[in-house]
Tab-separated table of C-alpha atoms in Angstrom:
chain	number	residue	atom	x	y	z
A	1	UNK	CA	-72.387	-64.273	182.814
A	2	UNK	CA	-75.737	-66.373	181.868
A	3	UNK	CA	-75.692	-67.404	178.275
A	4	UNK	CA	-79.900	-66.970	178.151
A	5	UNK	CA	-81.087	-64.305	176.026
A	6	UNK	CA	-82.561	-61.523	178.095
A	7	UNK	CA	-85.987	-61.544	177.720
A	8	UNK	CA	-86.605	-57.291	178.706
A	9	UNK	CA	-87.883	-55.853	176.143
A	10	UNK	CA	-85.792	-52.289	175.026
A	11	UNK	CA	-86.900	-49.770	173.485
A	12	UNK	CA	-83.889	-49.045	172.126
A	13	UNK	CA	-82.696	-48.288	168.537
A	14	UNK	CA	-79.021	-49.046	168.341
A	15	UNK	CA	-78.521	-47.406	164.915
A	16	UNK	CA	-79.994	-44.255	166.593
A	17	UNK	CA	-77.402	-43.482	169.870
A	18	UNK	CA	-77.001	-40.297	171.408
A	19	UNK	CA	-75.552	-39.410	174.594
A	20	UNK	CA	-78.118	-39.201	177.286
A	21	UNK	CA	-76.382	-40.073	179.878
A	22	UNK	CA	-74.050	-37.409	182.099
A	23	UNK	CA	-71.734	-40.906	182.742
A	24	UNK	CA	-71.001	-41.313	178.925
A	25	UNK	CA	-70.329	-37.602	179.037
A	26	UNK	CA	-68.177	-37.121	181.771
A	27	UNK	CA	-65.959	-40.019	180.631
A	28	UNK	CA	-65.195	-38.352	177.158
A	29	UNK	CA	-64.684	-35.136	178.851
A	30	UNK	CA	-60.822	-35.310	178.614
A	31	UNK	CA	-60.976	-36.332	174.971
A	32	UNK	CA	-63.144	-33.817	174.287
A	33	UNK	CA	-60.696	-31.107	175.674
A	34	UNK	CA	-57.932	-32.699	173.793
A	35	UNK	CA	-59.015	-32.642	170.730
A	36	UNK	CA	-60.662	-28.877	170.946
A	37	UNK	CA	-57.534	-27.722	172.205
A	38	UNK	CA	-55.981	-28.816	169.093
A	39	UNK	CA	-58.226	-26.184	166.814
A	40	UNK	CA	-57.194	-23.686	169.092
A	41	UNK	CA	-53.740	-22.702	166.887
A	42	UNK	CA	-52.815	-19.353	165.927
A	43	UNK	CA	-53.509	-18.325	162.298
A	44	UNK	CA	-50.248	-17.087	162.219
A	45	UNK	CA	-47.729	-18.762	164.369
A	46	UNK	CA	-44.430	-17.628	165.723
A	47	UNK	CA	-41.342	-17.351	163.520
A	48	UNK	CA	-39.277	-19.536	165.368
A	49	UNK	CA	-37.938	-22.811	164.948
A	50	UNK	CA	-40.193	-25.312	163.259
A	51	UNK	CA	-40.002	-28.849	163.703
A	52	UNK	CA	-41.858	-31.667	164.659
A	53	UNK	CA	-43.583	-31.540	167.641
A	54	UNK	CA	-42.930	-34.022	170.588
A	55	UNK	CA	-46.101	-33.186	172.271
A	56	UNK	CA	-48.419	-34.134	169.552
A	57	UNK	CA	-46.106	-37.566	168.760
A	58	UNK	CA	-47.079	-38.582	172.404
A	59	UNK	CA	-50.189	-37.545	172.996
A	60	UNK	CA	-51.222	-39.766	169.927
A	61	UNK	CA	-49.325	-41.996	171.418
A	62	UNK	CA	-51.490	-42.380	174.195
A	63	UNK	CA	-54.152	-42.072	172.136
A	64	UNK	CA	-53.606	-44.832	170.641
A	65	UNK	CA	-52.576	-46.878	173.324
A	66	UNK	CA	-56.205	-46.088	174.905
A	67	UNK	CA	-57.906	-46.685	171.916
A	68	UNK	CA	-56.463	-50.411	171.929
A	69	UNK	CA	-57.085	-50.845	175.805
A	70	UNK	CA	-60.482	-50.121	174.820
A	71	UNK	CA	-60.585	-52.574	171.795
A	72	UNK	CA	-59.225	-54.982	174.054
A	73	UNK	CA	-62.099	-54.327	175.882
A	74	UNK	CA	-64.565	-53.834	173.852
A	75	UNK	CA	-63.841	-57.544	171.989
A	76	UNK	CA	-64.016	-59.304	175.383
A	77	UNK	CA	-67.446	-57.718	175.963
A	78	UNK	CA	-68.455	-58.597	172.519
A	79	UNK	CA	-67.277	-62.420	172.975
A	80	UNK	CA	-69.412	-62.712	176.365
A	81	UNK	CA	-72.558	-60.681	174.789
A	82	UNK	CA	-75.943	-61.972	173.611
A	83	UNK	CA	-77.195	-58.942	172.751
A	84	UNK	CA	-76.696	-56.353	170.287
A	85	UNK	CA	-73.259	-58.830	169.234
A	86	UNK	CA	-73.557	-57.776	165.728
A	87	UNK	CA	-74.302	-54.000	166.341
A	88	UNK	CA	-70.775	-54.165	168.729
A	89	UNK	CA	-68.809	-55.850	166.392
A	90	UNK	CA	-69.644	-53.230	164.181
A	91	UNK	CA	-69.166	-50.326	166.602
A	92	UNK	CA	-65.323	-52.352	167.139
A	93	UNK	CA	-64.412	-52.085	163.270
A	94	UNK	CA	-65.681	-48.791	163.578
A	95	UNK	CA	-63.344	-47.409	166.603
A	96	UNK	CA	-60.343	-49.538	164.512
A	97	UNK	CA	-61.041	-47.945	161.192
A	98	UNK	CA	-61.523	-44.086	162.913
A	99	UNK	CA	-58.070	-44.905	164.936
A	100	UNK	CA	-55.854	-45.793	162.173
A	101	UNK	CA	-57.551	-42.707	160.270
A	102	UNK	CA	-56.389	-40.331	163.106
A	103	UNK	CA	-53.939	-42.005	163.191
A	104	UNK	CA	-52.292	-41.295	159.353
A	105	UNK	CA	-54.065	-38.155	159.742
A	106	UNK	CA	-51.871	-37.273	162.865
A	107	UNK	CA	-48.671	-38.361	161.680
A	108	UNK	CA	-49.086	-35.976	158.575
A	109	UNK	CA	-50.148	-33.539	161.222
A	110	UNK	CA	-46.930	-33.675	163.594
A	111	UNK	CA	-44.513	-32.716	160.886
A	112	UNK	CA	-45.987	-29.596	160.435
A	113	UNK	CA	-48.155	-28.756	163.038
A	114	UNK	CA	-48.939	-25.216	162.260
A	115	UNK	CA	-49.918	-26.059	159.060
A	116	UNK	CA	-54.027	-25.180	159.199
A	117	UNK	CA	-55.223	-27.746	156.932
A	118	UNK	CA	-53.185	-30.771	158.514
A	119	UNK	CA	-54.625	-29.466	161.927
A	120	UNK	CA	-58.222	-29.426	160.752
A	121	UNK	CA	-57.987	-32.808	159.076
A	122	UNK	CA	-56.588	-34.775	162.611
A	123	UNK	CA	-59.357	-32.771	164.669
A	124	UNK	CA	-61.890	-34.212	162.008
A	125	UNK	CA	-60.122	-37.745	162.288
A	126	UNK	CA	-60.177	-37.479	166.786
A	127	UNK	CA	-63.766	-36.197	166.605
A	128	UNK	CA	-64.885	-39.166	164.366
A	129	UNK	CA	-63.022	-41.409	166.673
A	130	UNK	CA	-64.450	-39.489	169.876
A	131	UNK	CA	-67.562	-40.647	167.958
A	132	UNK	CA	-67.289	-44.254	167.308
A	133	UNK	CA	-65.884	-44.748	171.135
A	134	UNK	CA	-69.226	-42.993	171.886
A	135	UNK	CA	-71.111	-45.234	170.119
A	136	UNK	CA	-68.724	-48.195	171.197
A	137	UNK	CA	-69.485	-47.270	175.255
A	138	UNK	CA	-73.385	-46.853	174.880
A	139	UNK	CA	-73.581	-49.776	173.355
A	140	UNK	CA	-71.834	-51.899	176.107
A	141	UNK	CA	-73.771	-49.710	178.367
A	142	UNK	CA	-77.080	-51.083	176.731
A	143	UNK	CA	-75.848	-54.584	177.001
A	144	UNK	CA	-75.184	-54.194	180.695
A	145	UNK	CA	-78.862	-52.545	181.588
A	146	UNK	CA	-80.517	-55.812	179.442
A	147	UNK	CA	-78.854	-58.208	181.970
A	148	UNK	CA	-79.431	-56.046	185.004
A	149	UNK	CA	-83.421	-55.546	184.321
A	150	UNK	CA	-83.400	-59.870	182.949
A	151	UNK	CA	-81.455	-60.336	186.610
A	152	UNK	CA	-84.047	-57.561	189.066
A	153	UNK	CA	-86.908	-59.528	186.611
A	154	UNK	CA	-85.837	-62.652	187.403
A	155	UNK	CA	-85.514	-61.755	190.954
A	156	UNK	CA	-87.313	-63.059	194.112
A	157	UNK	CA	-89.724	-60.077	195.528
A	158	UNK	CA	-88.429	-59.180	198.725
């Protein structure tokens, strides 16, 4: 990667994202599905057995796991970037502080899971983190399409 500041103009407000693009979109699909499915619990739930439950322990598990593959990410991408660097570094403390918010959120939430107000509070927490990955991906997305349009400017004519 060149370390020369694109010179394409954007006109692109980084404190104003939304998605508008069906890539974005279809990539937070399965989040999107997780997390409604976990407002989808009966307002009055079975009387049998409560306990913890092992599905919601590991699927914040991997939650979390791909939350830090995508920090991982996300830093290297900031490291290498001339643009927008501040605006990612601040989308990266964003996607840590929304993680470890689901994440205390969640824990609360998976030893009693049929407890309503512990379920609405973690689907609050994932769809704030759903949100700052959002913002996290178009971001990177807007650093990639500055270099592309500096390299097709800087391009021979065919």
């Amino acid at each position: 990667m060149s370390t020369k500041v694109p010179s394409v103009k954007l006109k692109i407000d980084p404190q104003d994202l939304h998605i508008q693009t069906f890539t974005v979109e279809k990539l937070l699909e399965p989040l999107i599905i997780q997390v409604t499915t976990l407002v989808n619990c009966p307002q009055n739930p079975s009387s049998k057995k409560k306990g913890r439950s092992k599905r919601a322990r590991v699927l914040l598990a991997s939650v979390e796991e791909a939350t830090w593959n995508l920090l991982d990410k996300g830093e290297k991408i900031a490291k290498e970037a001339i643009v927008f660097k501040e605006e990612l570094h601040v989308a990266l403390a964003d996607v840590r502080k929304e993680s470890k918010s689901l994440k205390v959120s969640a824990e609360a939430f998976t030893s009693d899971p049929c407890y309503l107000p512990k379920r609405q509070a973690v689907v609050q927490a994932a769809r704030c983190l759903l949100t700052a990955v959002t913002r996290l991906l178009i971001l990177a997305d807007m650093v990639d399409v500055a270099y592309l349009l500096e390299h097709l400017a800087s391009a021979p004519p065919l």
